[in-house]
mmCIF file of C-alpha atoms and ligand atoms in Angstrom:
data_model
loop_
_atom_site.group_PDB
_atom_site.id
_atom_site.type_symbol
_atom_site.label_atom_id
_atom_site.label_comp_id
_atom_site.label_asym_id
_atom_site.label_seq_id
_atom_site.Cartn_x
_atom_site.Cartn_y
_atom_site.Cartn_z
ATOM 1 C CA UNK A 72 132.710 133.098 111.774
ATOM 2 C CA UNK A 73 135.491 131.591 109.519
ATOM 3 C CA UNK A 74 139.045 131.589 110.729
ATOM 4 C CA UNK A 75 140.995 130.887 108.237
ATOM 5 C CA UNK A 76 144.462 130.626 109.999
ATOM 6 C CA UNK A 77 148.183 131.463 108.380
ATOM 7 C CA UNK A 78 150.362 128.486 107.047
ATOM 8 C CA UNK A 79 152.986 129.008 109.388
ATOM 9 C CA UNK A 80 150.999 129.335 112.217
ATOM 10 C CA UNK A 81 148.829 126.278 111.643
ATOM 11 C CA UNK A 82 149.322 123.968 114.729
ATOM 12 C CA UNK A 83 150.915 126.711 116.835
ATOM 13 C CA UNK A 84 150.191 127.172 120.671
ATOM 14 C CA UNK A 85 148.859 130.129 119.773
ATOM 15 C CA UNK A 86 146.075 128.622 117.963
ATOM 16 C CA UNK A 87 145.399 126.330 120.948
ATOM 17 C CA UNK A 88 144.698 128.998 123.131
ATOM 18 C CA UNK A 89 142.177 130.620 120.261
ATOM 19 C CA UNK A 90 140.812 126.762 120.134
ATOM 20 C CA UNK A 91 140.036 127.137 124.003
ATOM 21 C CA UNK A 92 138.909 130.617 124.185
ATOM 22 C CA UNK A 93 136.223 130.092 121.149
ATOM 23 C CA UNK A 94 133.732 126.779 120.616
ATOM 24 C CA UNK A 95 135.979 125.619 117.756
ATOM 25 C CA UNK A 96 135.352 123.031 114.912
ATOM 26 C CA UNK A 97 138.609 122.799 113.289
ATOM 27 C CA UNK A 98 138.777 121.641 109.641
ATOM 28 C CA UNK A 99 140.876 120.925 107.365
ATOM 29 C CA UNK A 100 138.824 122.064 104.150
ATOM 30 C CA UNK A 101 140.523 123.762 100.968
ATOM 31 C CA UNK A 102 144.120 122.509 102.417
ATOM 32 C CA UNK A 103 144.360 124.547 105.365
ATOM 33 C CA UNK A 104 143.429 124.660 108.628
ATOM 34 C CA UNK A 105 140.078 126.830 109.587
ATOM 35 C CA UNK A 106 138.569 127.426 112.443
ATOM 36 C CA UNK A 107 134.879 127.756 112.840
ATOM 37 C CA UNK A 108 133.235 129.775 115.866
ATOM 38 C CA UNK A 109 129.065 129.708 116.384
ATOM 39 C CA UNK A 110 127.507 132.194 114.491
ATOM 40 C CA UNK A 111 126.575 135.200 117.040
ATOM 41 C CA UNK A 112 130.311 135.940 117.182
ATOM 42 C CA UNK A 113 130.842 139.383 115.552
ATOM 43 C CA UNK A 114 134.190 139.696 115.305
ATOM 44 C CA UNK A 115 137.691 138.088 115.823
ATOM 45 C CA UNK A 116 139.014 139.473 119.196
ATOM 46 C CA UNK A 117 141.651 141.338 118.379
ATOM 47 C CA UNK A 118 144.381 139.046 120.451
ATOM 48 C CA UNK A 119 144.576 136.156 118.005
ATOM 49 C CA UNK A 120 144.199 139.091 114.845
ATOM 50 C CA UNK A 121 147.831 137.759 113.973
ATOM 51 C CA UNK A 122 147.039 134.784 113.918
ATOM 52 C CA UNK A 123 144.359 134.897 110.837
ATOM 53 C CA UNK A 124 145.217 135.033 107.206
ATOM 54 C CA UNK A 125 141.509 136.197 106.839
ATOM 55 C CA UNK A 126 138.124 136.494 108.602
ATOM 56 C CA UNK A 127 134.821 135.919 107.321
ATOM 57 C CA UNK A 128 131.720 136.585 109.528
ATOM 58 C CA UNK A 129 128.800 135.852 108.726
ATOM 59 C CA UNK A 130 125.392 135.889 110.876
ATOM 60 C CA UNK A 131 123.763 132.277 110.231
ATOM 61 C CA UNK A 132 124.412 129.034 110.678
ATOM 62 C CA UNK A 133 125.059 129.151 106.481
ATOM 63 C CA UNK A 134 129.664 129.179 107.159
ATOM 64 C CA UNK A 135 131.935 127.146 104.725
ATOM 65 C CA UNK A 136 128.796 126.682 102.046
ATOM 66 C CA UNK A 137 128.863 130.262 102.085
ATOM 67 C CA UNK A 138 129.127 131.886 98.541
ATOM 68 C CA UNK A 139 130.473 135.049 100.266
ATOM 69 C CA UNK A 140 133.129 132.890 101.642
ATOM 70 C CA UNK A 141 134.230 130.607 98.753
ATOM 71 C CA UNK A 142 132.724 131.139 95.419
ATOM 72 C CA UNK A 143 132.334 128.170 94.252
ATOM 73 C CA UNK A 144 133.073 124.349 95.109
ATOM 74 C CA UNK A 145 133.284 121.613 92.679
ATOM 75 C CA UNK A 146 133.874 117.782 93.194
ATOM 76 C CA UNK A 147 135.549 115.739 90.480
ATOM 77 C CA UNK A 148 134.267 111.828 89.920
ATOM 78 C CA UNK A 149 134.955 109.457 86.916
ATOM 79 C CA UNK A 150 137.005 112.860 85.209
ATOM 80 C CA UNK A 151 133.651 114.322 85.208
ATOM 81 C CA UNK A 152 133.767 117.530 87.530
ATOM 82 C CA UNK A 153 130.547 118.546 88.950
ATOM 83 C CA UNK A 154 129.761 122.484 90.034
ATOM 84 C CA UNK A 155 132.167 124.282 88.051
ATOM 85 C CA UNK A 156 129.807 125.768 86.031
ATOM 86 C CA UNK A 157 130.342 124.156 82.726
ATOM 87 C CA UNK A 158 128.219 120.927 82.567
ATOM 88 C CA UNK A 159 124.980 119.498 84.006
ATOM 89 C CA UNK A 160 125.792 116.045 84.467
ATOM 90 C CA UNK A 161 123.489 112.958 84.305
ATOM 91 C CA UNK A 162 123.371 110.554 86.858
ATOM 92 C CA UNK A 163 121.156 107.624 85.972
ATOM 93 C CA UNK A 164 120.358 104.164 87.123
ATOM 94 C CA UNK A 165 117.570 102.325 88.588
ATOM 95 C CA UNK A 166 116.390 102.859 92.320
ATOM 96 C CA UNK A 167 117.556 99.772 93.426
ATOM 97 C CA UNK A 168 120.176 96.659 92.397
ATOM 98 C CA UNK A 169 117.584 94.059 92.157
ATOM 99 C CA UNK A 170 120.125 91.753 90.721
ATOM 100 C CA UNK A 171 123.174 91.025 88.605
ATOM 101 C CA UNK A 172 121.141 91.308 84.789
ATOM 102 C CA UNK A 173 119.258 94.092 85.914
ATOM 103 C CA UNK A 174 122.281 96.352 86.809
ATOM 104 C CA UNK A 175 124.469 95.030 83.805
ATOM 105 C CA UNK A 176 121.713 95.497 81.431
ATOM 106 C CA UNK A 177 121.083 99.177 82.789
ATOM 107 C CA UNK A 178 124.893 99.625 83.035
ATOM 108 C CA UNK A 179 125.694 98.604 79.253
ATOM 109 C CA UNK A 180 122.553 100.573 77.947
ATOM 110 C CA UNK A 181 123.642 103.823 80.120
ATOM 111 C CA UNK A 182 127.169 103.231 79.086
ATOM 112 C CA UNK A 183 126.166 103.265 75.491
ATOM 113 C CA UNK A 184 124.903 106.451 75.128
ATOM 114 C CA UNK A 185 127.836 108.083 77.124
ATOM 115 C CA UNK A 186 126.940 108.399 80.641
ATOM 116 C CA UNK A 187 129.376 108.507 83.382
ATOM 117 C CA UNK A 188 127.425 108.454 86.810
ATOM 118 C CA UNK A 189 125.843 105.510 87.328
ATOM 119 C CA UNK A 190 123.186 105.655 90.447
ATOM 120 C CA UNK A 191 121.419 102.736 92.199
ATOM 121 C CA UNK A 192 120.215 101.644 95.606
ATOM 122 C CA UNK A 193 121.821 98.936 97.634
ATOM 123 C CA UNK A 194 120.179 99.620 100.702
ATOM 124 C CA UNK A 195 116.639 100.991 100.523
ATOM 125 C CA UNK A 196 114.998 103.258 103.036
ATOM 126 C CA UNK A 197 111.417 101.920 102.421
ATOM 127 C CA UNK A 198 108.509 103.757 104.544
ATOM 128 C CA UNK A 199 106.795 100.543 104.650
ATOM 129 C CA UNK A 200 109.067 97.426 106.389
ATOM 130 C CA UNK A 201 107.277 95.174 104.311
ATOM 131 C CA UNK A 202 108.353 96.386 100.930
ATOM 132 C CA UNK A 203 111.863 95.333 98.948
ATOM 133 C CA UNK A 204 114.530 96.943 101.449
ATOM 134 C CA UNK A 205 117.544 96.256 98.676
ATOM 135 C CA UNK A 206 120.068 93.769 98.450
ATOM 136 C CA UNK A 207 122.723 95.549 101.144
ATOM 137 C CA UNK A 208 126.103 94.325 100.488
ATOM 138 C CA UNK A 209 125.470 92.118 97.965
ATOM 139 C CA UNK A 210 124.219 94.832 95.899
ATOM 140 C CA UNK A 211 126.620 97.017 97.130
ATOM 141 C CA UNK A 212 129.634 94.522 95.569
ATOM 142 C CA UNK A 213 127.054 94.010 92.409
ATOM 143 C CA UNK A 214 126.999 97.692 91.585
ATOM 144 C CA UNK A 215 130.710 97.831 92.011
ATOM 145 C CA UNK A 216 131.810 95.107 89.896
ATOM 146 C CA UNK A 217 129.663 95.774 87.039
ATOM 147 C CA UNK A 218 130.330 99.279 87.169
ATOM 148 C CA UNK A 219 134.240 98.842 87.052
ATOM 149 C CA UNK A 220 133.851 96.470 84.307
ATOM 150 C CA UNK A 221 132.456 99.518 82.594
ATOM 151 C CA UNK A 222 134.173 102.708 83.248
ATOM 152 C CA UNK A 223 131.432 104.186 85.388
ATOM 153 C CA UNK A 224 131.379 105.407 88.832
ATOM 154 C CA UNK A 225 129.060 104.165 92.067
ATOM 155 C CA UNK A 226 126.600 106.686 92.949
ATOM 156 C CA UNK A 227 124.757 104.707 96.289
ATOM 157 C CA UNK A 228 122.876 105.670 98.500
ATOM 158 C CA UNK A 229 123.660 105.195 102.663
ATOM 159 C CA UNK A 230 120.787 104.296 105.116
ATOM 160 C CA UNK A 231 122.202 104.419 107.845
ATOM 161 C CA UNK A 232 125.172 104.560 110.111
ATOM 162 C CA UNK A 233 125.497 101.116 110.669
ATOM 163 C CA UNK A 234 126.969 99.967 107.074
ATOM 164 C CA UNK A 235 127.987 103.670 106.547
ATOM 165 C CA UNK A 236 131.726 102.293 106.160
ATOM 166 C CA UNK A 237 131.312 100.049 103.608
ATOM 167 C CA UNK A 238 129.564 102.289 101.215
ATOM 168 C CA UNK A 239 131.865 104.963 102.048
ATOM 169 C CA UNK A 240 134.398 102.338 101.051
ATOM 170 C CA UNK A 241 132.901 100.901 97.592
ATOM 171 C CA UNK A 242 131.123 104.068 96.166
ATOM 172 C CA UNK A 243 132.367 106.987 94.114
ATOM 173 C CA UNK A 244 129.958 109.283 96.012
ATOM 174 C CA UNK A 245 128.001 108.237 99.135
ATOM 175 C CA UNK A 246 124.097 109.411 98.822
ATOM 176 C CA UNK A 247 122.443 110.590 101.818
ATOM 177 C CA UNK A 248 118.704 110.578 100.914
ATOM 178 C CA UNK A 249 115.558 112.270 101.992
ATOM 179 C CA UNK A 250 114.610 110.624 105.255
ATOM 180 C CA UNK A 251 118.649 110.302 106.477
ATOM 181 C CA UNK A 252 118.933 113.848 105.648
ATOM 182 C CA UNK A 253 118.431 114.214 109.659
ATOM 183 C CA UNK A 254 120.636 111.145 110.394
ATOM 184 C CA UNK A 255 123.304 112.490 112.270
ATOM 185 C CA UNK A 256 125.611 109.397 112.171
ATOM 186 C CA UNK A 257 125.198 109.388 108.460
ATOM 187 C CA UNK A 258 126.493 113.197 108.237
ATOM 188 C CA UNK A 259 129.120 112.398 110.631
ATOM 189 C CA UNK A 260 130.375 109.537 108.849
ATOM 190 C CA UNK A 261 130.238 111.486 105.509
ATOM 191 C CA UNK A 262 131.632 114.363 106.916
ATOM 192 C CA UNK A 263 134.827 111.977 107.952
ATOM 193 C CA UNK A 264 135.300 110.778 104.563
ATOM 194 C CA UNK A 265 136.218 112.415 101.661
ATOM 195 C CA UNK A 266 134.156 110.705 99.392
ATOM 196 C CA UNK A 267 131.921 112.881 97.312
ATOM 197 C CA UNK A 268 128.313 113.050 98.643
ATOM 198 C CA UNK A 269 124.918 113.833 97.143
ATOM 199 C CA UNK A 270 122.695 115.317 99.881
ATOM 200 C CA UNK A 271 118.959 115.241 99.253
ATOM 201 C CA UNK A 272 116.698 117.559 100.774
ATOM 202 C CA UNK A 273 114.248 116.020 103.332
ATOM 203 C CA UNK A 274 110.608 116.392 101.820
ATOM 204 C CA UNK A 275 109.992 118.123 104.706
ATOM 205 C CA UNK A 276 112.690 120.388 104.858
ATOM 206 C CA UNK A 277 113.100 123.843 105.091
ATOM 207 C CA UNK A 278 116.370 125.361 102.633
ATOM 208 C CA UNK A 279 117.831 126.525 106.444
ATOM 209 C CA UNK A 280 117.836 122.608 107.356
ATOM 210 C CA UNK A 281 119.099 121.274 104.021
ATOM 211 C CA UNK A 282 122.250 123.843 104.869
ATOM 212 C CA UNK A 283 122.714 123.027 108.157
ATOM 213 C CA UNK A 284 122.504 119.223 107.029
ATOM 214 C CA UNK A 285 125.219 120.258 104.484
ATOM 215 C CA UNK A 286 127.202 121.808 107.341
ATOM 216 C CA UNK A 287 127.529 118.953 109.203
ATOM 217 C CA UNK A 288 129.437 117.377 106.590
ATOM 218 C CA UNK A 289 131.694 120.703 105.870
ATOM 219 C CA UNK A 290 132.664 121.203 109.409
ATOM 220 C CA UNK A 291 133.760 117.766 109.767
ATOM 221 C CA UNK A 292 136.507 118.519 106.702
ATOM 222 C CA UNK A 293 134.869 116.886 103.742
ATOM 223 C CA UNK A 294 134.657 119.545 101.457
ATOM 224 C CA UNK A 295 132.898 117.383 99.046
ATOM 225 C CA UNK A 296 129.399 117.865 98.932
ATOM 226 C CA UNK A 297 126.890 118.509 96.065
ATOM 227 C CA UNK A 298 122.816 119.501 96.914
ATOM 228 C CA UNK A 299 119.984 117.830 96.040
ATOM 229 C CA UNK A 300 116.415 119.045 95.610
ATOM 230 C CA UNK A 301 114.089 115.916 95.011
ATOM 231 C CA UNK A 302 110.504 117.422 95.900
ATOM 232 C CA UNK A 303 109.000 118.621 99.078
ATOM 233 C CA UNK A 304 105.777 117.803 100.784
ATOM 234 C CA UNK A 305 102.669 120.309 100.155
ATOM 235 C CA UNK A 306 98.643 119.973 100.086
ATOM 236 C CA UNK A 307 99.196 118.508 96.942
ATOM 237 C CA UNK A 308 98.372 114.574 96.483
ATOM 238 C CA UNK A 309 98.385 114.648 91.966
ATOM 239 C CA UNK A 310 102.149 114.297 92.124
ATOM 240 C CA UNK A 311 104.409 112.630 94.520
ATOM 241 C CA UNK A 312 105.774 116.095 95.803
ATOM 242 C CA UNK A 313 106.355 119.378 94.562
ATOM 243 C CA UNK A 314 109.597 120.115 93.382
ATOM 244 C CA UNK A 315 110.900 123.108 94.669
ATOM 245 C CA UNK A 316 112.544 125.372 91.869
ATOM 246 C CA UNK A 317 112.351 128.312 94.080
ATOM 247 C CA UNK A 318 114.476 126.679 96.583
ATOM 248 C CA UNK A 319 116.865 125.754 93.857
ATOM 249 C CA UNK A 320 117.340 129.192 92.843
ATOM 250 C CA UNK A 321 117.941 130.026 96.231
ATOM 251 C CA UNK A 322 120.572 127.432 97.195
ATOM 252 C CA UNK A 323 122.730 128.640 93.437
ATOM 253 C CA UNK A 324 122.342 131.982 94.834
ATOM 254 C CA UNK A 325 123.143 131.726 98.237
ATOM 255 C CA UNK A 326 125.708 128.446 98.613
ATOM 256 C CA UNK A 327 128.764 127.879 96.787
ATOM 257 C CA UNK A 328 128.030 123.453 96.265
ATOM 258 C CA UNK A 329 127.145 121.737 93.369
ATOM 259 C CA UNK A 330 123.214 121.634 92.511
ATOM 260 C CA UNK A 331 121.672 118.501 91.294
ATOM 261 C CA UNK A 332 117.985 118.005 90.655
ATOM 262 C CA UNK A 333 116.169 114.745 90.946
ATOM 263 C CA UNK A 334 112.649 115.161 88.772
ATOM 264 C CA UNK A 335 112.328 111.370 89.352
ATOM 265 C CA UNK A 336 111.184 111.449 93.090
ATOM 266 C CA UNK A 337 109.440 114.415 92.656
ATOM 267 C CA UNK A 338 107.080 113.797 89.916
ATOM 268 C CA UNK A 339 106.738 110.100 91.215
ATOM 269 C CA UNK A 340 104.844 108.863 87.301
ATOM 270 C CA UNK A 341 107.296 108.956 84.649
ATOM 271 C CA UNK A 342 104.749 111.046 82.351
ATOM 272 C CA UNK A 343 106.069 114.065 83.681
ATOM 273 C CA UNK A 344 110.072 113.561 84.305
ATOM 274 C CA UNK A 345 111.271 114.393 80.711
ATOM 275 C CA UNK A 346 109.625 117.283 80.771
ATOM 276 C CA UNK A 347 110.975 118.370 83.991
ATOM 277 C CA UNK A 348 114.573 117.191 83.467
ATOM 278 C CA UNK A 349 114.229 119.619 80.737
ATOM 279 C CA UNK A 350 112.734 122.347 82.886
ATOM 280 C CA UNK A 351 115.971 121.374 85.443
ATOM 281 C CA UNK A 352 118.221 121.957 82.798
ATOM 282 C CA UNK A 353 117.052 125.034 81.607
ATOM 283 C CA UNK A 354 117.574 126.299 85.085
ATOM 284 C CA UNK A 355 121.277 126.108 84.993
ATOM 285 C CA UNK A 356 122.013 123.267 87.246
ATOM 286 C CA UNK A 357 125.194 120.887 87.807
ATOM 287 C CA UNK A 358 123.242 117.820 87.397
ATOM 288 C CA UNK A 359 120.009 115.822 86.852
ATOM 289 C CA UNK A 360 119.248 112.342 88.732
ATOM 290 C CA UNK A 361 117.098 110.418 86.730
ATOM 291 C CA UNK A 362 115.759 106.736 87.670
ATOM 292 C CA UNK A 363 115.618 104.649 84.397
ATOM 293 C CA UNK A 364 115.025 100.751 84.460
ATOM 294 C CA UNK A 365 115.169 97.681 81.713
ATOM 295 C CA UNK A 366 111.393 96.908 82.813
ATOM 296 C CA UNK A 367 110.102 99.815 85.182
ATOM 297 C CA UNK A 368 106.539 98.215 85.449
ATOM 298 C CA UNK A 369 107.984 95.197 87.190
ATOM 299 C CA UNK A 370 110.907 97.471 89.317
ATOM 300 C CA UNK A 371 110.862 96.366 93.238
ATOM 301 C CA UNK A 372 110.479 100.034 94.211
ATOM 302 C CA UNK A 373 109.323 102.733 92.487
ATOM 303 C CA UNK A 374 107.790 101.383 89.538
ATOM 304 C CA UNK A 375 105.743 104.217 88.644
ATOM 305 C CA UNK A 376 108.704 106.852 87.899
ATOM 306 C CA UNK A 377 111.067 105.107 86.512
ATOM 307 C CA UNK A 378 111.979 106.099 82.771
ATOM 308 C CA UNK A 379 112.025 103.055 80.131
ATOM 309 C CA UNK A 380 115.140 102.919 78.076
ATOM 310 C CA UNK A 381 113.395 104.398 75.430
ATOM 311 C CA UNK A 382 112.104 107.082 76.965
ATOM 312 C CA UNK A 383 115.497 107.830 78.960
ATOM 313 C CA UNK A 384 117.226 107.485 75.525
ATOM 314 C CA UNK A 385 114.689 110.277 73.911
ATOM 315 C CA UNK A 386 115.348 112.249 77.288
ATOM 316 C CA UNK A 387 119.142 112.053 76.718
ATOM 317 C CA UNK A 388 118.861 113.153 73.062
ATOM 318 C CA UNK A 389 117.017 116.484 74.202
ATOM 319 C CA UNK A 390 118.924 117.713 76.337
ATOM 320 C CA UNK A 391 122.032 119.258 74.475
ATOM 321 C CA UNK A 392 120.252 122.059 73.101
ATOM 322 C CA UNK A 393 118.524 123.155 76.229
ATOM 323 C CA UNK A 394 121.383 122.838 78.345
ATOM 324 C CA UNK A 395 123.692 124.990 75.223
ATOM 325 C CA UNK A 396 121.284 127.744 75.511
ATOM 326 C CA UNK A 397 122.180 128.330 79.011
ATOM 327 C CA UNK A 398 126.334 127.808 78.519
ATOM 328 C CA UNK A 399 126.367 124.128 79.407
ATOM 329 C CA UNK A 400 126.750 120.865 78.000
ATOM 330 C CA UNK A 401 125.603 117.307 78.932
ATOM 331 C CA UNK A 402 127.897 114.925 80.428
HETATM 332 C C1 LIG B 182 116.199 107.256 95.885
HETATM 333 O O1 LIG B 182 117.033 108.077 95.451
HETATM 334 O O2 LIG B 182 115.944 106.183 95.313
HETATM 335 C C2 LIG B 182 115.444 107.648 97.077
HETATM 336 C C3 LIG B 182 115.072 106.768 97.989
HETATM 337 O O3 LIG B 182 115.197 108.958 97.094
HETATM 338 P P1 LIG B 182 114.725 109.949 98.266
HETATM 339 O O4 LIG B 182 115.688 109.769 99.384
HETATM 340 O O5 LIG B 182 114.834 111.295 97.598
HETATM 341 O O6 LIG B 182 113.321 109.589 98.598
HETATM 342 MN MN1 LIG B 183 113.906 105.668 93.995
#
């Protein structure tokens, strides 16, 4: 249940003693104050009814991404505004900063063609310890330089709690990826900024989870988050995962944040992601995340998905008309 509680009753005693009687999570999303209760509550008793400008009950654990609740949520970066319905918008880059050239090279070449949303790793969640783990803070200050020299925003991803701060500090919008989906410093943290953050779906993940993930962030008052499906783990071994449209469809049905798709991660071989950034777009969606790099054979970490410029170039060229014939444009 949603609380949302009258302006001029916003800090009252009153509203301390509803605090007490319910297990509150006060926020401070959308500019006023709301109160969340757990889910199995079926009403609002009828003591604090003055109190509450309006009600909203719902029976899950789905509460402020609720579509019943708000209809839509949109978070603006770089004057681009994602999840208003309007544009799908691109954000590129290459998995990780490996250094300086690499990201200035990508940078000028993304900048180029128009893109806004520049996306790179600074700190790597590798499965295996013995692979590249990025450059941390070095690439964090990298991405940051190169990309203010240019006009386009920081799209990073966060690891962990532990340098949490600092990319909550230096990026435009904070990344939580597949494995730190579960991370609950990493919500917590996002949830206490008001940074814009990209939540990927963990590849093992059921929609509920990628919500309640999502919720974390909400409850804490960030009111900035967008959804990202990036492929989920099934008997299939051809691709890297299966990316799941279905789920898509359900999350722009169902939630009111931002949908981005990631065909990168879940193809895994570039062969396929044009064609699927294509499918993505044809499905409506707020954004695409696509991994492009000067020399993708010879990238630290993921090598075999990464677009080359010429291919992300042809890619970019494509797109207009697909995304026109479903009332959006490219940005
Ligand atoms: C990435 O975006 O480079 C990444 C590590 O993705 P994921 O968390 O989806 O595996
Ligand atoms: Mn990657």
């Amino acid at each position: 249940m949603i609380i949302q509680i009258k302006p001029d009753r916003v800090g009252s005693p009153e509203v301390a003693e509803l605090c007490a009687f319910y297990e509150t999570h006060p926020t401070e999303a959308d500019g006023a104050t709301l109160v969340i209760t757990s889910g199995s509550v079926k009403g609002l008793d009828p003591k604090f009814l003055n109190l509450a400008e309006r009600v909203h009950v719902t029976d899950g654990d789905m509460q402020l991404s609720d579509k019943r609740w708000l209809e839509g949520r949109s978070s603006t970066v770089n004057g681009l505004t994602v999840g208003d319905g309007t544009t799908t918008a691109m954000i590129a880059g290459p998995c990780a900063v490996e250094d300086r050239e690499q990201i200035e090279k990508t940078a000028d070449f993304l900048v180029g063609l128009g893109v806004k949303l520049f996306r790179a790793g600074a700190y790597k969640p590798r499965t295996s310890p013995y692979s590249f783990q990025g450059l941390g803070l070095e690439g964090l200050k990298i991405l940051r330089e190169v990309c203010d020299a240019r006009g386009l925003a920081v799209v990073t991803e966060v690891r962990d709690a532990t340098h949490a701060a600092e990319v909550l500090e230096l990026a435009d919008v904070a990344q939580i990826g597949a494995k730190a989906m579960y991370d609950h410093g990493v919500l917590k943290a996002c949830g206490d900024s008001r940074k814009t953050i990209l939540l990927k779906r963990g590849f093992g993940t059921t929609l509920k989870e990628f919500v309640q993930a999502a919720e974390f962030i909400l409850s804490r008052g960030n009111p900035n988050v967008m959804l990202c499906e990036r492929g989920i783990r099934t008997f299939e071994t051809g691709t890297r995962f299966t990316l799941d449209l279905c789920g898509v469809a359900y999350v722009k049905e169902k939630t009111n944040l931002p949908v981005i798709l990631d065909p990168s991660h879940a193809m895994g071989y570039r062969y396929g992601v044009s064609d699927l950034a294509r499918a993505c777009t044809a499905m409506g969606v707020d954004g695409l995340l696509i991994e492009v790099h000067p020399t993708p054979d010879k990238a630290k970490s993921d090598a075999a998905q990464q677009l080359t410029f010429e291919m992300f170039q042809a890619l970019w060229e494509s797109l207009p008309p697909v995304a026109a014939a479903v009332g959006r444009r490219i940005a």
